């Protein structure tokens, strides 16, 4: 492709991008294709000659687009949102064009220094302690892994990174049963193992009970194990529950256990002063993660990971072969040593574009509106006799179920599973389910960048209509 062709196609693509965003609302939210539909249509072998971009793009529209679930659709209420935004997309275009690997200060000094400053901006915007230093990880899963590694290093007095865990008392991790699956995955990856993840049974509000945590730590210590890390949720994935951070933090201080806070989704709400009561005790934490790539209008990947003492992680990960020496960068943090991958995308650029474009107050207004929409939805559901709220609303997440009366719990579970499927097959809105105290519930997250109150209202009317039509 010549640069002149590139210019022409880039203009055409940017028109397509704008048209897509302007009309995304007219598409079915969740893709309606069946398993294997695309594979059947794709050639089994790579072309040996090059093809014109017009042909490739035509196939993109006819083959690929039907198999896309529209995460930027205003009626996307599933999972947690993965918000993009126009300024973020523009930055990603530049990042892709530069194609820079930002592993060392020297390999793009601006990427290194912008990342440092963006992490300071986010820290201040979110009211986090200024003793926290951060870096941008590719995912919340990677951030959780880094936290578990740091906790493992602390409890083994930095021996595990070099000597492995053989001969050490087994490290143990504690988290609510509501915690994200990436915590257990991280334990598997860093040699702790699933069997050494204690999943605490949450209380009635789905939050961890500190007394159960304290007892579990004492019991493990008495059994010769080595409690290494507690992961507290600030907005757990299923129901958005928040663990009592101060009470947990005090136990961790007493027991000298590393405390990590997983706020992957709800951390964005901490830019709102009125929501910060949820992170009371944050100064007791050793690390903290939140994903601007979920709720803060910044394309995946962008996970903000903070540590009180980064050396606890960096000492475990830093290896300096001759081919990576870069003396000029020595006074700067070399972020390659803060994460699993060596090569790093220029992720700070999109944050810079997003924060400057909306301003901190603009971002606050958008997040506040999402939470207000959830409050309205919660009120509407609570006032509807054949529906019930199944967990306290947290931030922009509301959990509920359809209960027309006269059915036992197993039948209600089956009914609500059918309801979710029917809703998503309709293409009108998209939501997902989870369980609350073992019962099937629908979860609706009103945090998509383009969602307005009218979309939530239309979604709620569609849910009732589909539910009552199930028969
Ligand atoms: C989404 C989520 C994660 C995982 O984040 P990824 O960036 O998808 O790896 C971890 N913890 C919580 C609470 C989450 O909601």
Short mmCIF file of C-alpha atoms and ligand atoms in Angstrom, two decimals:
data_model
loop_
_atom_site.label_atom_id
_atom_site.label_comp_id
_atom_site.label_asym_id
_atom_site.label_seq_id
_atom_site.Cartn_x
_atom_site.Cartn_y
_atom_site.Cartn_z
CA UNK A 1 0.00 0.00 0.00
CA UNK A 2 1.40 3.36 -0.94
CA UNK A 3 1.20 6.28 1.44
CA UNK A 4 -1.20 7.99 -0.96
CA UNK A 5 -3.50 4.94 -0.79
CA UNK A 6 -3.11 4.97 2.97
CA UNK A 7 -4.20 8.61 3.10
CA UNK A 8 -7.32 7.92 1.01
CA UNK A 9 -8.27 4.85 3.04
CA UNK A 10 -7.64 6.62 6.34
CA UNK A 11 -10.09 9.36 5.34
CA UNK A 12 -12.64 6.77 4.31
CA UNK A 13 -12.17 4.81 7.53
CA UNK A 14 -12.61 7.89 9.66
CA UNK A 15 -15.92 8.57 7.88
CA UNK A 16 -16.95 4.99 8.56
CA UNK A 17 -15.99 5.34 12.23
CA UNK A 18 -18.14 8.43 12.65
CA UNK A 19 -21.09 6.87 10.81
CA UNK A 20 -20.79 3.76 12.96
CA UNK A 21 -20.88 5.66 16.23
CA UNK A 22 -23.76 7.85 15.04
CA UNK A 23 -25.90 4.86 14.08
CA UNK A 24 -24.72 2.11 16.45
CA UNK A 25 -28.05 2.41 18.26
CA UNK A 26 -29.87 0.92 15.25
CA UNK A 27 -27.92 -2.36 15.43
CA UNK A 28 -28.78 -5.40 17.59
CA UNK A 29 -26.69 -4.97 20.75
CA UNK A 30 -25.49 -8.55 21.12
CA UNK A 31 -24.33 -10.21 17.93
CA UNK A 32 -27.01 -12.56 16.60
CA UNK A 33 -24.73 -15.00 14.73
CA UNK A 34 -24.44 -18.72 15.57
CA UNK A 35 -21.22 -20.56 16.47
CA UNK A 36 -19.18 -21.32 13.35
CA UNK A 37 -20.97 -18.81 11.09
CA UNK A 38 -17.82 -16.86 10.32
CA UNK A 39 -15.46 -19.82 10.15
CA UNK A 40 -17.65 -21.31 7.40
CA UNK A 41 -17.15 -18.17 5.31
CA UNK A 42 -13.42 -17.65 5.78
CA UNK A 43 -10.96 -19.20 3.31
CA UNK A 44 -9.02 -22.03 4.89
CA UNK A 45 -5.69 -20.72 3.60
CA UNK A 46 -3.98 -17.35 3.60
CA UNK A 47 -3.92 -15.60 0.21
CA UNK A 48 -0.56 -15.88 -1.50
CA UNK A 49 -0.92 -12.57 -3.30
CA UNK A 50 -1.94 -9.23 -1.83
CA UNK A 51 -5.56 -8.10 -2.12
CA UNK A 52 -6.88 -4.57 -2.60
CA UNK A 53 -8.05 -2.75 0.52
CA UNK A 54 -11.47 -2.22 -1.07
CA UNK A 55 -12.02 -5.98 -1.11
CA UNK A 56 -10.73 -6.42 2.44
CA UNK A 57 -12.94 -3.63 3.70
CA UNK A 58 -16.01 -4.97 1.91
CA UNK A 59 -15.49 -8.28 3.71
CA UNK A 60 -15.06 -6.46 6.98
CA UNK A 61 -18.53 -5.01 6.55
CA UNK A 62 -20.27 -8.17 5.32
CA UNK A 63 -18.43 -10.91 7.24
CA UNK A 64 -17.08 -9.33 10.39
CA UNK A 65 -19.65 -6.74 11.43
CA UNK A 66 -22.54 -9.24 11.91
CA UNK A 67 -20.34 -11.05 14.42
CA UNK A 68 -19.63 -7.96 16.48
CA UNK A 69 -21.35 -7.30 19.79
CA UNK A 70 -21.71 -3.55 20.09
CA UNK A 71 -20.01 -2.49 23.29
CA UNK A 72 -20.46 1.17 22.39
CA UNK A 73 -24.23 0.71 21.99
CA UNK A 74 -26.21 2.85 24.45
CA UNK A 75 -28.32 -0.21 25.40
CA UNK A 76 -25.27 -2.26 26.36
CA UNK A 77 -25.93 -3.07 30.05
CA UNK A 78 -23.97 -6.34 30.25
CA UNK A 79 -20.80 -7.30 32.20
CA UNK A 80 -19.01 -4.06 32.96
CA UNK A 81 -18.76 -1.55 30.17
CA UNK A 82 -15.60 -1.27 28.13
CA UNK A 83 -16.06 2.34 27.21
CA UNK A 84 -14.35 4.01 24.35
CA UNK A 85 -14.76 7.71 23.54
CA UNK A 86 -13.94 9.89 20.56
CA UNK A 87 -10.81 11.46 22.11
CA UNK A 88 -9.59 8.02 23.14
CA UNK A 89 -10.07 6.64 19.63
CA UNK A 90 -8.18 9.57 18.14
CA UNK A 91 -5.28 8.93 20.51
CA UNK A 92 -5.31 5.22 19.64
CA UNK A 93 -5.04 6.12 15.95
CA UNK A 94 -1.89 8.07 16.73
CA UNK A 95 -0.53 5.33 18.99
CA UNK A 96 -1.07 2.72 16.28
CA UNK A 97 0.57 4.97 13.72
CA UNK A 98 3.62 5.62 15.88
CA UNK A 99 3.88 1.91 16.64
CA UNK A 100 6.35 2.66 19.41
CA UNK A 101 7.42 0.06 21.96
CA UNK A 102 7.63 1.93 25.23
CA UNK A 103 9.56 -0.58 27.31
CA UNK A 104 12.41 1.71 28.32
CA UNK A 105 12.58 5.43 28.91
CA UNK A 106 14.93 5.60 25.94
CA UNK A 107 12.60 3.80 23.55
CA UNK A 108 10.17 6.73 23.87
CA UNK A 109 10.93 9.17 26.67
CA UNK A 110 7.61 10.97 26.22
CA UNK A 111 5.65 7.77 26.79
CA UNK A 112 7.51 7.11 30.03
CA UNK A 113 7.10 10.62 31.41
CA UNK A 114 3.50 11.05 30.27
CA UNK A 115 2.64 7.76 31.99
CA UNK A 116 4.19 9.01 35.23
CA UNK A 117 2.22 12.25 35.09
CA UNK A 118 -1.07 10.58 34.08
CA UNK A 119 -0.82 8.24 37.05
CA UNK A 120 -0.35 11.30 39.27
CA UNK A 121 -3.37 12.99 37.70
CA UNK A 122 -5.54 9.91 38.22
CA UNK A 123 -4.33 9.56 41.80
CA UNK A 124 -5.29 13.12 42.61
CA UNK A 125 -8.60 12.96 40.70
CA UNK A 126 -9.54 9.82 42.65
CA UNK A 127 -8.47 11.04 46.10
CA UNK A 128 -5.88 8.28 46.50
CA UNK A 129 -3.04 8.74 49.02
CA UNK A 130 -0.08 10.56 47.49
CA UNK A 131 2.17 7.83 48.88
CA UNK A 132 0.95 5.65 45.98
CA UNK A 133 3.08 5.38 42.83
CA UNK A 134 1.62 3.83 39.75
CA UNK A 135 2.04 2.38 36.34
CA UNK A 136 -0.36 1.42 33.55
CA UNK A 137 -0.85 -2.33 33.19
CA UNK A 138 -2.60 -4.01 30.29
CA UNK A 139 -5.38 -5.48 32.42
CA UNK A 140 -6.88 -5.75 35.84
CA UNK A 141 -5.86 -9.40 35.76
CA UNK A 142 -2.20 -8.41 35.32
CA UNK A 143 -2.52 -5.84 38.11
CA UNK A 144 -3.94 -8.48 40.45
CA UNK A 145 -1.09 -10.81 39.50
CA UNK A 146 1.46 -8.12 40.31
CA UNK A 147 -0.16 -7.57 43.71
CA UNK A 148 -0.03 -11.27 44.53
CA UNK A 149 3.62 -11.42 43.48
CA UNK A 150 4.43 -8.48 45.76
CA UNK A 151 2.61 -10.16 48.65
CA UNK A 152 4.42 -13.43 47.99
CA UNK A 153 7.76 -11.62 47.98
CA UNK A 154 7.00 -9.88 51.23
CA UNK A 155 6.07 -13.04 53.10
CA UNK A 156 9.09 -14.95 51.79
CA UNK A 157 11.35 -11.96 52.49
CA UNK A 158 12.06 -11.68 48.77
CA UNK A 159 13.27 -15.23 48.41
CA UNK A 160 10.55 -16.66 46.14
CA UNK A 161 11.51 -14.71 43.01
CA UNK A 162 14.94 -16.31 43.05
CA UNK A 163 14.62 -19.54 44.98
CA UNK A 164 11.05 -20.48 44.14
CA UNK A 165 8.58 -21.65 46.74
CA UNK A 166 10.15 -25.04 47.50
CA UNK A 167 11.19 -25.04 51.13
CA UNK A 168 9.01 -22.04 51.96
CA UNK A 169 5.88 -22.15 54.08
CA UNK A 170 3.05 -22.06 51.56
CA UNK A 171 1.76 -18.51 50.95
CA UNK A 172 -2.00 -18.08 51.32
CA UNK A 173 -4.25 -15.49 49.66
CA UNK A 174 -7.58 -14.30 51.08
CA UNK A 175 -10.45 -12.79 49.12
CA UNK A 176 -14.20 -12.68 49.24
CA UNK A 177 -16.03 -15.41 47.33
CA UNK A 178 -17.33 -12.43 45.33
CA UNK A 179 -13.79 -11.51 44.18
CA UNK A 180 -12.91 -11.66 40.49
CA UNK A 181 -11.70 -14.95 39.01
CA UNK A 182 -8.41 -13.26 38.07
CA UNK A 183 -7.37 -13.42 41.73
CA UNK A 184 -7.45 -17.21 41.69
CA UNK A 185 -5.83 -17.24 38.24
CA UNK A 186 -3.04 -15.02 39.56
CA UNK A 187 -2.51 -17.43 42.46
CA UNK A 188 -2.14 -20.27 39.96
CA UNK A 189 0.32 -18.31 37.84
CA UNK A 190 2.60 -17.15 40.64
CA UNK A 191 2.97 -20.54 42.26
CA UNK A 192 0.58 -20.06 45.18
CA UNK A 193 -2.11 -22.33 43.73
CA UNK A 194 -5.90 -22.34 43.88
CA UNK A 195 -5.90 -24.50 46.99
CA UNK A 196 -4.21 -21.66 48.85
CA UNK A 197 -6.84 -19.10 47.96
CA UNK A 198 -9.29 -18.75 50.82
CA UNK A 199 -12.65 -17.62 49.52
CA UNK A 200 -14.40 -15.91 52.39
CA UNK A 201 -18.16 -16.35 52.59
CA UNK A 202 -19.58 -12.84 52.32
CA UNK A 203 -22.21 -11.44 54.68
CA UNK A 204 -25.79 -10.53 53.80
CA UNK A 205 -24.63 -7.41 51.91
CA UNK A 206 -22.16 -9.56 49.92
CA UNK A 207 -19.17 -7.92 51.63
CA UNK A 208 -16.30 -9.76 53.31
CA UNK A 209 -16.69 -10.25 57.06
CA UNK A 210 -13.52 -9.07 58.81
CA UNK A 211 -13.92 -11.45 61.75
CA UNK A 212 -13.97 -14.42 59.38
CA UNK A 213 -10.84 -13.10 57.68
CA UNK A 214 -9.00 -12.70 60.99
CA UNK A 215 -9.95 -16.22 62.03
CA UNK A 216 -8.84 -17.70 58.71
CA UNK A 217 -5.45 -15.97 58.90
CA UNK A 218 -4.91 -17.18 62.47
CA UNK A 219 -5.90 -20.73 61.57
CA UNK A 220 -3.54 -20.84 58.59
CA UNK A 221 -0.68 -19.44 60.64
CA UNK A 222 -1.29 -22.04 63.33
CA UNK A 223 -1.17 -24.72 60.63
CA UNK A 224 2.28 -23.54 59.51
CA UNK A 225 1.14 -21.72 56.38
CA UNK A 226 2.18 -18.19 55.45
CA UNK A 227 -0.68 -15.68 54.99
CA UNK A 228 0.66 -13.43 52.23
CA UNK A 229 -2.02 -11.28 50.67
CA UNK A 230 -5.58 -10.13 51.19
CA UNK A 231 -7.52 -8.89 48.17
CA UNK A 232 -10.40 -6.61 49.12
CA UNK A 233 -13.05 -5.74 46.53
CA UNK A 234 -14.19 -2.23 45.90
CA UNK A 235 -17.02 -3.09 43.51
CA UNK A 236 -16.87 -6.85 42.98
CA UNK A 237 -17.76 -8.10 39.53
CA UNK A 238 -20.93 -10.05 40.23
CA UNK A 239 -22.95 -7.63 42.34
CA UNK A 240 -20.64 -4.65 42.84
CA UNK A 241 -20.12 -5.40 46.52
CA UNK A 242 -17.59 -3.46 48.56
CA UNK A 243 -15.52 -5.04 51.32
CA UNK A 244 -14.92 -3.03 54.52
CA UNK A 245 -11.45 -1.73 53.69
CA UNK A 246 -10.57 -0.11 57.02
CA UNK A 247 -11.47 -3.15 59.13
CA UNK A 248 -9.64 -5.44 56.72
CA UNK A 249 -6.67 -3.06 56.59
CA UNK A 250 -6.34 -3.07 60.37
CA UNK A 251 -6.23 -6.86 60.38
CA UNK A 252 -3.59 -6.81 57.63
CA UNK A 253 -1.46 -4.35 59.60
CA UNK A 254 -1.68 -6.49 62.70
CA UNK A 255 -0.90 -9.67 60.80
CA UNK A 256 1.66 -8.02 58.51
CA UNK A 257 -0.12 -9.23 55.42
CA UNK A 258 -0.05 -7.40 52.07
CA UNK A 259 -3.37 -5.69 51.27
CA UNK A 260 -4.46 -5.20 47.67
CA UNK A 261 -7.65 -3.38 46.70
CA UNK A 262 -9.36 -4.52 43.50
CA UNK A 263 -11.42 -1.58 42.28
CA UNK A 264 -11.09 -2.53 38.60
CA UNK A 265 -14.57 -1.29 37.74
CA UNK A 266 -15.77 0.94 40.58
CA UNK A 267 -12.47 2.80 40.98
CA UNK A 268 -13.69 5.25 38.37
CA UNK A 269 -16.49 6.28 40.75
CA UNK A 270 -13.83 7.46 43.20
CA UNK A 271 -13.43 10.59 41.08
CA UNK A 272 -16.73 11.57 42.75
CA UNK A 273 -16.13 12.93 46.26
CA UNK A 274 -19.56 11.66 47.36
CA UNK A 275 -18.55 8.04 46.61
CA UNK A 276 -15.19 8.09 48.43
CA UNK A 277 -16.65 6.88 51.72
CA UNK A 278 -16.45 3.42 50.12
CA UNK A 279 -12.67 3.55 50.19
CA UNK A 280 -12.35 4.62 53.80
CA UNK A 281 -9.11 3.06 55.08
CA UNK A 282 -7.40 3.15 51.67
CA UNK A 283 -4.21 4.48 53.30
CA UNK A 284 -3.79 1.02 54.86
CA UNK A 285 -3.56 -0.65 51.46
CA UNK A 286 -0.30 -1.72 49.82
CA UNK A 287 -1.67 -1.68 46.29
CA UNK A 288 -4.76 -0.60 44.38
CA UNK A 289 -6.05 -1.13 40.87
CA UNK A 290 -8.71 0.48 38.76
CA UNK A 291 -9.31 0.17 35.02
CA UNK A 292 -9.92 3.40 33.11
CA UNK A 293 -10.64 0.96 30.24
CA UNK A 294 -13.86 -0.05 31.91
CA UNK A 295 -15.75 3.01 33.01
CA UNK A 296 -13.46 5.98 32.34
CA UNK A 297 -14.02 6.30 28.57
CA UNK A 298 -10.51 5.08 27.67
CA UNK A 299 -10.16 2.20 25.22
CA UNK A 300 -8.91 -1.14 26.42
CA UNK A 301 -6.09 -1.57 27.44
CA UNK A 302 -5.54 0.74 30.37
CA UNK A 303 -5.38 -0.52 33.95
CA UNK A 304 -4.06 1.90 36.59
CA UNK A 305 -2.05 -0.01 39.22
CA UNK A 306 -0.70 1.73 42.32
CA UNK A 307 1.71 0.55 44.98
CA UNK A 308 2.88 2.05 48.24
CA UNK A 309 6.31 0.52 47.77
CA UNK A 310 6.93 -0.43 44.13
CA UNK A 311 10.28 -1.99 45.06
CA UNK A 312 8.35 -4.95 46.50
CA UNK A 313 7.30 -5.77 42.94
CA UNK A 314 10.17 -4.35 40.92
CA UNK A 315 12.83 -6.29 42.84
CA UNK A 316 10.95 -9.46 41.94
CA UNK A 317 10.61 -8.67 38.23
CA UNK A 318 13.68 -6.65 37.22
CA UNK A 319 16.23 -8.42 35.05
CA UNK A 320 18.72 -6.34 33.06
CA UNK A 321 20.36 -8.11 30.15
CA UNK A 322 23.00 -6.23 28.19
CA UNK A 323 20.72 -5.71 25.20
CA UNK A 324 18.32 -3.67 27.33
CA UNK A 325 20.82 -1.43 29.06
CA UNK A 326 19.93 2.24 28.78
CA UNK A 327 22.04 4.43 31.04
CA UNK A 328 20.16 7.66 30.25
CA UNK A 329 16.96 6.27 31.70
CA UNK A 330 18.48 5.26 35.00
CA UNK A 331 16.97 8.10 36.97
CA UNK A 332 13.49 7.33 35.62
CA UNK A 333 11.29 4.38 36.59
CA UNK A 334 11.70 1.68 33.94
CA UNK A 335 8.15 0.42 33.70
CA UNK A 336 9.17 -2.81 31.94
CA UNK A 337 10.20 -3.95 35.43
CA UNK A 338 6.74 -3.23 36.85
CA UNK A 339 4.80 -5.70 34.72
CA UNK A 340 4.85 -9.11 33.03
CA UNK A 341 5.40 -8.08 29.41
CA UNK A 342 8.57 -6.34 28.32
CA UNK A 343 7.13 -4.47 25.36
CA UNK A 344 4.59 -1.83 26.28
CA UNK A 345 2.04 0.10 24.25
CA UNK A 346 1.90 3.87 24.57
CA UNK A 347 -1.19 3.75 26.78
CA UNK A 348 -0.80 7.07 28.54
CA UNK A 349 -1.59 9.02 25.38
CA UNK A 350 -5.27 8.09 25.31
CA UNK A 351 -5.62 8.95 29.00
CA UNK A 352 -4.09 12.35 28.34
CA UNK A 353 -6.49 12.96 25.46
CA UNK A 354 -9.52 11.78 27.46
CA UNK A 355 -8.77 13.70 30.65
CA UNK A 356 -7.92 16.91 28.80
CA UNK A 357 -10.82 16.64 26.40
CA UNK A 358 -13.53 16.18 29.06
CA UNK A 359 -11.75 17.71 32.03
CA UNK A 360 -11.99 16.13 35.48
CA UNK A 361 -15.34 17.81 36.06
CA UNK A 362 -16.70 16.65 32.72
CA UNK A 363 -15.75 13.06 33.57
CA UNK A 364 -17.39 13.47 36.98
CA UNK A 365 -20.64 14.66 35.41
CA UNK A 366 -20.74 11.62 33.09
CA UNK A 367 -20.07 9.09 35.86
CA UNK A 368 -22.54 10.81 38.17
CA UNK A 369 -25.23 10.54 35.50
CA UNK A 370 -24.57 6.80 35.17
CA UNK A 371 -25.05 6.33 38.91
CA UNK A 372 -28.18 8.50 38.90
CA UNK A 373 -29.66 6.37 36.11
CA UNK A 374 -29.04 3.26 38.23
CA UNK A 375 -30.74 4.88 41.22
CA UNK A 376 -33.81 5.66 39.11
CA UNK A 377 -33.83 2.13 37.72
CA UNK A 378 -33.56 0.65 41.21
CA UNK A 379 -36.56 2.71 42.33
CA UNK A 380 -38.59 1.68 39.30
CA UNK A 381 -37.82 -2.02 39.82
CA UNK A 382 -38.55 -1.89 43.54
CA UNK A 383 -41.96 -0.38 42.77
CA UNK A 384 -42.88 -3.16 40.31
CA UNK A 385 -44.68 -6.05 42.07
CA UNK A 386 -43.53 -8.90 39.78
CA UNK A 387 -39.85 -7.90 39.95
CA UNK A 388 -37.52 -7.79 42.93
CA UNK A 389 -34.19 -6.18 43.79
CA UNK A 390 -31.80 -8.99 44.77
CA UNK A 391 -28.77 -7.08 46.08
CA UNK A 392 -28.23 -3.50 47.20
CA UNK A 393 -27.46 -1.32 44.17
CA UNK A 394 -23.78 -0.46 44.02
CA UNK A 395 -22.68 2.49 41.89
CA UNK A 396 -24.21 1.86 38.43
CA UNK A 397 -24.99 -1.84 38.94
CA UNK A 398 -28.48 -3.06 39.78
CA UNK A 399 -29.25 -6.76 40.40
CA UNK A 400 -32.83 -8.02 40.21
CA UNK A 401 -35.06 -10.83 39.03
CA UNK A 402 -38.50 -11.50 37.64
CA UNK A 403 -40.79 -13.12 40.18
CA UNK A 404 -44.40 -13.39 39.04
CA UNK A 405 -45.32 -15.31 42.22
CA UNK A 406 -46.31 -18.88 42.96
CA UNK A 407 -43.01 -20.46 41.87
CA UNK A 408 -40.31 -22.18 43.92
CA UNK A 409 -36.67 -21.04 43.82
CA UNK A 410 -35.54 -23.61 41.25
CA UNK A 411 -38.36 -22.65 38.90
CA UNK A 412 -37.53 -18.96 39.37
CA UNK A 413 -33.89 -19.65 38.47
CA UNK A 414 -34.97 -21.41 35.27
CA UNK A 415 -37.41 -18.63 34.44
CA UNK A 416 -34.79 -15.91 34.86
CA UNK A 417 -32.25 -17.83 32.78
CA UNK A 418 -34.84 -17.98 30.01
CA UNK A 419 -35.54 -14.30 30.46
CA UNK A 420 -31.88 -13.30 29.99
CA UNK A 421 -31.66 -15.35 26.84
CA UNK A 422 -34.87 -13.91 25.42
CA UNK A 423 -33.77 -10.35 26.20
CA UNK A 424 -30.41 -10.79 24.49
CA UNK A 425 -31.88 -12.64 21.52
CA UNK A 426 -34.19 -9.66 20.99
CA UNK A 427 -31.20 -7.44 20.16
CA UNK A 428 -32.93 -4.54 21.91
CA UNK A 429 -30.62 -4.49 24.91
CA UNK A 430 -27.88 -6.65 26.36
CA UNK A 431 -27.46 -7.68 29.96
CA UNK A 432 -25.89 -10.61 31.79
CA UNK A 433 -26.67 -12.67 34.84
CA UNK A 434 -24.95 -13.83 37.98
CA UNK A 435 -26.03 -15.37 41.26
CA UNK A 436 -26.90 -13.73 44.58
CA UNK A 437 -26.89 -16.11 47.56
CA UNK A 438 -27.17 -18.91 45.01
CA UNK A 439 -30.15 -17.50 43.11
CA UNK A 440 -30.07 -16.45 39.46
CA UNK A 441 -30.26 -12.69 39.05
CA UNK A 442 -30.08 -10.26 36.15
CA UNK A 443 -27.45 -7.54 36.43
CA UNK A 444 -27.86 -4.26 34.61
CA UNK A 445 -24.96 -1.81 34.45
CA UNK A 446 -25.89 1.69 33.33
CA UNK A 447 -22.37 2.88 32.57
CA UNK A 448 -22.06 3.04 28.80
CA UNK A 449 -20.73 6.37 27.54
CA UNK A 450 -23.66 6.95 25.16
CA UNK A 451 -26.41 5.73 27.52
CA UNK A 452 -29.02 8.34 28.37
CA UNK A 453 -31.99 8.02 30.73
CA UNK A 454 -34.26 7.25 27.74
CA UNK A 455 -32.22 4.13 26.93
CA UNK A 456 -32.49 2.85 30.49
CA UNK A 457 -36.21 3.52 30.51
CA UNK A 458 -36.71 1.79 27.14
CA UNK A 459 -34.57 -1.12 28.35
CA UNK A 460 -36.58 -1.50 31.52
CA UNK A 461 -39.87 -1.45 29.56
CA UNK A 462 -38.47 -4.07 27.16
CA UNK A 463 -37.42 -6.31 30.07
CA UNK A 464 -40.95 -6.21 31.54
CA UNK A 465 -42.59 -6.83 28.18
CA UNK A 466 -40.32 -9.80 27.38
CA UNK A 467 -40.67 -11.25 30.90
CA UNK A 468 -44.46 -11.13 30.88
CA UNK A 469 -44.54 -12.62 27.40
CA UNK A 470 -42.52 -15.69 28.45
CA UNK A 471 -45.68 -17.57 29.43
C1 LIG B 1 -12.98 -6.70 35.17
C2 LIG B 1 -12.42 -6.98 36.49
C3 LIG B 1 -11.13 -7.53 36.63
C4 LIG B 1 -10.32 -7.97 35.44
O1 LIG B 1 -9.92 -6.91 34.66
P1 LIG B 1 -9.36 -7.21 33.18
O2 LIG B 1 -8.80 -5.89 32.78
O3 LIG B 1 -10.54 -7.64 32.37
O4 LIG B 1 -8.35 -8.27 33.29
C5 LIG B 1 -10.64 -7.70 37.89
N1 LIG B 1 -11.35 -7.36 38.97
C6 LIG B 1 -12.60 -6.85 38.90
C7 LIG B 1 -13.33 -6.48 40.13
C8 LIG B 1 -13.18 -6.66 37.64
O5 LIG B 1 -14.42 -6.18 37.56
#
